[in-house]
XYZ file of N, CA and C in Angstrom:
441
model
N -5.372 -17.128 55.035
C -5.574 -18.306 54.940
C -7.115 -18.688 55.646
N -7.895 -19.247 54.681
C -9.201 -19.412 55.124
C -9.592 -20.878 54.694
N -10.206 -22.111 55.493
C -10.542 -23.088 55.120
C -12.138 -22.784 54.789
N -12.525 -23.234 53.493
C -13.899 -23.070 53.024
C -14.408 -24.503 52.439
N -15.386 -24.473 51.936
C -15.940 -25.424 51.012
C -16.288 -25.146 49.947
N -15.963 -25.678 48.806
C -15.938 -25.385 47.447
C -16.266 -26.452 46.596
N -16.884 -26.070 45.484
C -17.277 -27.241 44.325
C -17.063 -26.486 43.120
N -16.923 -27.264 41.882
C -17.087 -26.781 40.450
C -18.162 -26.047 40.321
N -19.186 -26.132 40.937
C -20.400 -25.034 40.359
C -20.093 -23.661 41.098
N -19.503 -23.592 42.029
C -19.020 -22.249 42.849
C -18.003 -21.486 41.762
N -17.125 -22.271 41.204
C -16.165 -21.754 40.415
C -16.672 -21.241 39.264
N -17.260 -22.087 38.574
C -18.161 -21.722 37.238
C -19.172 -20.763 37.253
N -19.644 -20.658 38.261
C -20.612 -19.462 38.362
C -20.051 -18.218 38.436
N -18.841 -18.343 39.504
C -17.892 -17.098 39.630
C -17.493 -16.553 38.124
N -16.921 -17.557 37.511
C -16.063 -17.194 36.129
C -17.361 -16.790 35.191
N -18.558 -17.245 35.322
C -19.612 -16.719 34.096
C -20.034 -15.241 34.633
N -19.823 -15.126 35.978
C -20.470 -13.711 36.341
C -19.164 -12.559 35.942
N -19.596 -12.054 34.685
C -18.666 -11.459 33.846
C -18.007 -10.038 34.795
N -18.834 -9.381 35.708
C -18.638 -8.347 36.297
C -17.815 -8.955 37.337
N -18.302 -9.536 38.237
C -17.377 -10.164 39.263
C -15.732 -10.566 39.133
N -15.968 -11.638 38.081
C -14.778 -12.140 37.599
C -13.679 -11.302 36.900
N -14.390 -10.169 36.132
C -13.422 -9.342 35.677
C -12.846 -8.264 36.507
N -13.501 -7.885 37.470
C -13.048 -7.092 38.361
C -12.018 -7.973 39.306
N -12.307 -8.937 39.896
C -11.462 -9.770 40.574
C -9.941 -10.068 39.696
N -9.977 -10.407 38.343
C -8.992 -10.647 37.456
C -7.917 -9.195 37.134
N -8.863 -8.452 37.268
C -8.201 -7.225 36.997
C -7.439 -6.504 38.464
N -7.971 -6.953 39.613
C -7.284 -6.479 40.595
C -6.109 -7.421 41.011
N -6.233 -8.737 40.524
C -4.864 -9.522 40.801
C -3.738 -9.031 39.726
N -4.269 -8.925 38.507
C -3.200 -8.282 37.629
C -2.650 -7.167 37.793
N -3.090 -6.113 38.707
C -2.891 -5.084 39.142
C -1.886 -5.204 40.182
N -2.042 -6.177 41.130
C -1.176 -6.540 41.936
C -0.047 -7.275 41.638
N 0.014 -8.016 40.520
C 1.561 -9.004 40.142
C 2.083 -7.922 39.075
N 1.476 -6.803 38.546
C 2.214 -6.020 37.851
C 3.098 -5.071 38.522
N 4.138 -5.370 38.946
C 5.016 -4.533 39.905
C 5.444 -3.235 39.320
N 5.822 -3.133 38.297
C 6.392 -1.961 37.539
C 5.065 -1.117 36.772
N 4.237 -1.802 37.121
C 2.699 -0.831 36.571
C 2.781 -0.221 35.053
N 3.352 -1.361 34.205
C 3.398 -0.904 32.780
C 2.470 -1.649 31.948
N 1.228 -2.241 32.725
C 0.210 -2.734 32.089
C 0.592 -4.228 31.277
N 1.728 -4.836 31.789
C 1.911 -6.173 31.167
C 2.799 -6.747 32.420
N 2.590 -8.267 32.302
C 3.420 -8.918 33.247
C 4.393 -9.649 32.730
N 5.540 -9.549 33.227
C 6.900 -9.933 32.513
C 6.972 -11.363 33.431
N 8.087 -12.194 32.620
C 8.304 -13.590 33.216
C 8.545 -13.150 34.608
N 9.490 -12.383 35.232
C 9.696 -12.349 36.746
C 8.504 -11.820 37.396
N 7.853 -10.848 36.992
C 6.715 -10.875 37.807
C 5.616 -12.015 38.070
N 5.604 -12.997 36.985
C 4.647 -14.364 37.057
C 5.611 -15.304 38.101
N 6.785 -15.336 37.865
C 7.678 -16.133 38.618
C 7.509 -15.932 40.221
N 7.374 -14.749 40.719
C 7.225 -14.206 41.861
C 5.916 -14.908 42.588
N 4.961 -14.988 41.903
C 3.470 -15.145 42.153
C 3.533 -16.737 42.025
N 4.219 -17.144 41.341
C 4.220 -18.788 41.519
C 5.072 -19.314 42.496
N 6.282 -18.568 42.823
C 7.123 -18.800 44.063
C 6.094 -18.637 45.440
N 5.422 -17.435 45.254
C 4.745 -17.139 46.645
C 3.457 -18.209 46.953
N 3.100 -18.856 45.782
C 1.991 -20.104 45.688
C 2.876 -21.312 45.886
N 3.942 -21.298 45.928
C 4.881 -22.669 46.102
C 4.301 -23.615 45.020
N 4.064 -23.382 43.903
C 3.460 -24.164 42.866
C 4.205 -25.452 42.866
N 5.736 -25.335 43.037
C 6.452 -26.493 42.442
C 7.370 -27.039 43.890
N 6.905 -26.327 45.086
C 7.581 -26.771 46.259
C 6.821 -27.865 47.262
N 5.461 -27.994 46.722
C 4.739 -28.938 47.771
C 3.922 -30.161 46.588
N 3.851 -31.046 47.425
C 2.820 -32.140 46.646
C 1.885 -32.540 47.895
N 0.623 -32.069 47.588
C -0.375 -32.476 48.509
C 0.106 -31.775 49.948
N 0.762 -30.546 49.795
C 0.977 -30.034 51.423
C 2.216 -30.682 51.907
N 3.018 -31.322 51.373
C 4.130 -31.993 51.701
C 5.397 -31.189 51.181
N 6.376 -30.609 51.784
C 7.728 -30.176 51.108
C 8.255 -31.045 50.175
N 8.457 -30.617 49.119
C 9.069 -31.436 47.964
C 10.652 -30.620 47.448
N 11.653 -31.490 47.343
C 12.952 -30.700 46.909
C 12.943 -31.139 45.518
N 12.907 -29.936 44.716
C 13.092 -30.082 43.079
C 14.231 -29.401 42.459
N 14.982 -30.083 41.476
C 16.029 -29.465 40.985
C 15.660 -28.043 40.314
N 16.672 -27.117 40.574
C 16.330 -25.867 39.786
C 15.709 -25.757 38.491
N 16.456 -26.651 37.754
C 16.243 -26.582 36.239
C 14.719 -27.123 36.112
N 14.366 -27.996 36.633
C 13.070 -28.427 36.628
C 11.999 -27.589 37.023
N 12.227 -26.705 38.107
C 11.328 -25.677 38.362
C 11.370 -24.623 37.423
N 12.541 -24.330 36.865
C 12.504 -23.315 35.649
C 11.770 -23.735 34.479
N 11.748 -25.072 34.080
C 11.346 -25.542 33.043
C 9.595 -25.474 33.064
N 9.132 -25.940 34.577
C 7.858 -25.468 34.693
C 7.449 -24.009 34.532
N 8.058 -23.037 35.265
C 7.778 -21.914 35.327
C 7.818 -21.354 33.756
N 8.647 -21.518 33.113
C 8.758 -21.215 31.784
C 7.436 -21.971 31.045
N 7.102 -22.977 31.247
C 6.078 -23.601 30.539
C 4.623 -22.668 30.929
N 4.558 -22.309 32.218
C 3.323 -21.791 32.511
C 3.511 -20.076 31.895
N 4.450 -19.840 31.921
C 4.321 -18.505 31.321
C 3.962 -18.489 30.053
N 4.547 -19.594 28.984
C 4.065 -19.562 27.683
C 2.676 -19.759 27.533
N 2.136 -20.618 28.388
C 0.710 -20.697 28.531
C -0.254 -19.251 28.414
N 0.144 -18.501 29.067
C -0.322 -17.106 29.236
C -0.122 -16.234 28.288
N 1.204 -16.193 27.888
C 1.977 -15.269 26.716
C 1.158 -15.843 25.225
N -0.080 -15.765 25.006
C -0.605 -16.272 23.647
C -0.097 -15.720 22.566
N 0.375 -14.383 22.314
C 1.068 -14.008 21.471
C 2.433 -14.026 21.396
N 2.905 -14.750 22.329
C 4.545 -15.016 22.186
C 5.326 -13.942 22.233
N 4.939 -12.618 22.953
C 5.892 -11.425 22.829
C 6.802 -11.218 24.017
N 6.830 -12.198 24.706
C 7.576 -12.250 26.123
C 6.900 -11.386 27.075
N 5.729 -11.161 27.263
C 4.853 -10.315 28.209
C 3.600 -10.794 28.014
N 2.937 -10.677 29.186
C 1.516 -11.108 29.372
C 0.580 -9.671 29.526
N -0.472 -9.425 28.587
C -1.272 -8.540 28.779
C -2.543 -8.970 29.663
N -3.428 -7.780 30.073
C -4.566 -8.214 30.980
C -5.704 -9.202 30.013
N -5.838 -8.990 28.844
C -6.665 -9.846 28.229
C -6.062 -11.354 28.276
N -4.788 -11.481 27.930
C -4.424 -12.597 28.040
C -4.340 -13.455 29.367
N -4.013 -12.688 30.185
C -4.325 -13.257 31.818
C -5.416 -13.489 32.236
N -6.314 -12.681 31.602
C -7.863 -13.215 31.882
C -8.090 -14.510 31.170
N -7.852 -14.658 29.939
C -8.222 -15.583 29.393
C -7.706 -17.082 29.783
N -6.671 -16.889 29.980
C -6.094 -18.123 30.571
C -6.333 -18.227 31.847
N -6.470 -17.387 32.842
C -7.117 -17.632 34.006
C -8.454 -18.249 34.188
N -9.234 -17.870 33.231
C -10.530 -18.401 33.158
C -10.523 -19.774 32.466
N -9.541 -20.227 31.652
C -9.365 -21.728 31.190
C -9.015 -22.394 32.484
N -8.056 -21.890 33.186
C -7.622 -22.655 34.524
C -8.615 -22.924 35.496
N -9.329 -22.025 35.699
C -10.315 -22.139 36.673
C -11.523 -22.953 36.383
N -11.759 -22.812 35.047
C -12.975 -23.996 34.508
C -12.485 -25.145 34.629
N -11.124 -25.614 34.179
C -10.588 -26.707 34.301
C -10.504 -27.302 35.623
N -10.420 -26.404 36.587
C -10.400 -26.594 38.086
C -11.706 -27.229 38.411
N -12.993 -26.486 38.018
C -14.050 -26.603 38.151
C -14.436 -27.855 37.672
N -14.092 -28.058 36.494
C -14.431 -29.583 36.009
C -13.983 -30.550 36.647
N -12.714 -30.489 36.970
C -11.898 -31.517 37.706
C -12.756 -31.481 39.537
N -13.310 -30.637 39.772
C -13.910 -30.922 41.153
C -15.250 -31.339 40.867
N -16.068 -31.186 39.916
C -17.201 -31.660 39.682
C -18.143 -30.828 40.662
N -19.426 -31.628 41.111
C -20.354 -31.217 41.856
C -20.114 -31.644 43.241
N -18.995 -32.385 43.632
C -18.824 -32.962 44.923
C -18.016 -31.701 45.589
N -18.571 -31.139 46.858
C -18.154 -30.314 47.496
C -16.819 -30.827 48.341
N -15.941 -29.890 48.206
C -14.546 -30.124 48.996
C -14.084 -29.260 50.034
N -13.351 -29.719 50.975
C -13.076 -28.557 51.879
C -11.554 -28.228 51.503
N -11.240 -26.737 51.635
C -10.091 -26.357 50.937
C -9.376 -25.157 51.441
N -8.150 -25.182 51.987
C -7.291 -23.959 52.400
C -7.383 -23.177 51.290
N -7.614 -21.851 51.368
C -7.710 -20.880 50.260
C -6.832 -19.622 50.869
N -6.037 -19.224 49.820
C -5.260 -18.138 50.378
C -6.224 -16.811 50.494
N -5.746 -15.871 51.488
C -6.408 -14.618 51.546
C -6.342 -13.886 49.955
N -7.673 -13.284 49.705
C -7.783 -12.676 48.443
C -7.360 -13.490 47.297
N -7.584 -14.734 47.337
C -7.245 -15.552 46.059
C -8.619 -15.450 45.295
N -8.559 -16.181 44.033
C -9.790 -16.114 43.193
C -10.763 -16.920 43.552
N -10.089 -18.101 44.191
C -11.170 -19.103 44.624
C -11.827 -18.623 45.910
N -11.136 -17.935 46.636
C -11.924 -17.444 47.937
C -12.866 -16.159 47.694
N -12.520 -15.655 46.502
C -13.559 -14.483 45.902
C -14.792 -15.295 45.468
N -14.677 -16.455 44.750
C -15.630 -16.956 44.283
C -16.630 -17.739 45.501
N -16.061 -18.154 46.238
C -16.807 -18.501 47.741
C -17.518 -17.559 48.268
N -16.744 -16.371 48.312
C -17.741 -15.397 49.088
C -18.688 -14.742 48.021
N -18.418 -14.752 47.070
C -19.706 -14.294 46.022
C -20.690 -15.341 46.168
N -20.656 -16.534 46.203
C -21.588 -17.469 46.509
C -22.247 -17.330 48.012
N -21.435 -17.074 48.960
C -21.987 -16.631 50.201
C -23.188 -15.514 50.123
N -22.607 -14.344 49.258
C -23.385 -13.072 49.527
C -24.528 -13.376 48.441
N -24.734 -14.230 47.479
C -25.820 -14.788 46.822
C -26.895 -15.494 47.525
N -26.349 -16.500 48.419
C -26.898 -17.302 49.278
C -27.732 -16.221 50.258
N -26.851 -15.445 50.908
C -27.566 -14.541 52.033
C -28.609 -13.721 51.366
N -28.493 -13.286 50.123
C -29.349 -12.406 49.518
C -30.683 -13.285 49.244
N -30.346 -14.397 48.859
C -31.719 -15.483 48.643
C -32.483 -15.583 49.822
N -31.558 -15.747 50.832
C -32.290 -16.303 52.170
C -32.865 -14.930 52.712
N -32.473 -14.066 52.455
C -33.240 -12.502 53.035
C -34.379 -12.196 52.009
N -34.474 -12.588 50.913
C -35.628 -12.498 50.179
C -36.672 -13.443 50.620
N -36.484 -14.892 50.803
C -37.000 -15.808 51.255
C -37.997 -15.372 52.717
N -37.062 -14.873 53.679
C -37.792 -14.197 54.763
C -38.460 -13.197 54.891
N -38.198 -12.156 53.652
C -39.065 -11.089 53.582
C -40.291 -11.556 52.960
N -40.343 -12.573 51.923
C -41.696 -12.970 51.388
C -42.398 -13.671 52.389
N -41.760 -14.435 53.181
C -42.426 -15.189 54.381
C -43.082 -14.229 55.438
N -42.754 -12.959 55.380
C -43.275 -12.218 56.785
C -44.569 -11.445 56.046
């Protein structure tokens, strides 16, 4: 886990960088696709939601939820990704929905930077690292031009 400062622009720029975003989503998809069949099953997606503790915390505080409520939310999230309703999520569906979710998060954050704890190898951390690398490159160019 890493504590970083992030804002909506950082996320939007990452999503709009087709090469970086596609590579990152493909890596995440491959990690989640446990049986390597090229699709995410409900079970594979639920494992990730459980790892992220989507329903188990509220602003960092553990919350006890009814198993039926958790199951309904997980099913609802899966349906959001399964655009063709065939019971599995392909990489294109995963990428489209992930993009929508990240852009919604960026919109919610706006331009006000916030400090956030980010999971190692999360898409948000990759967005921050991408921004750092661009800032370092721009800074090096400024120094080179000044010399």
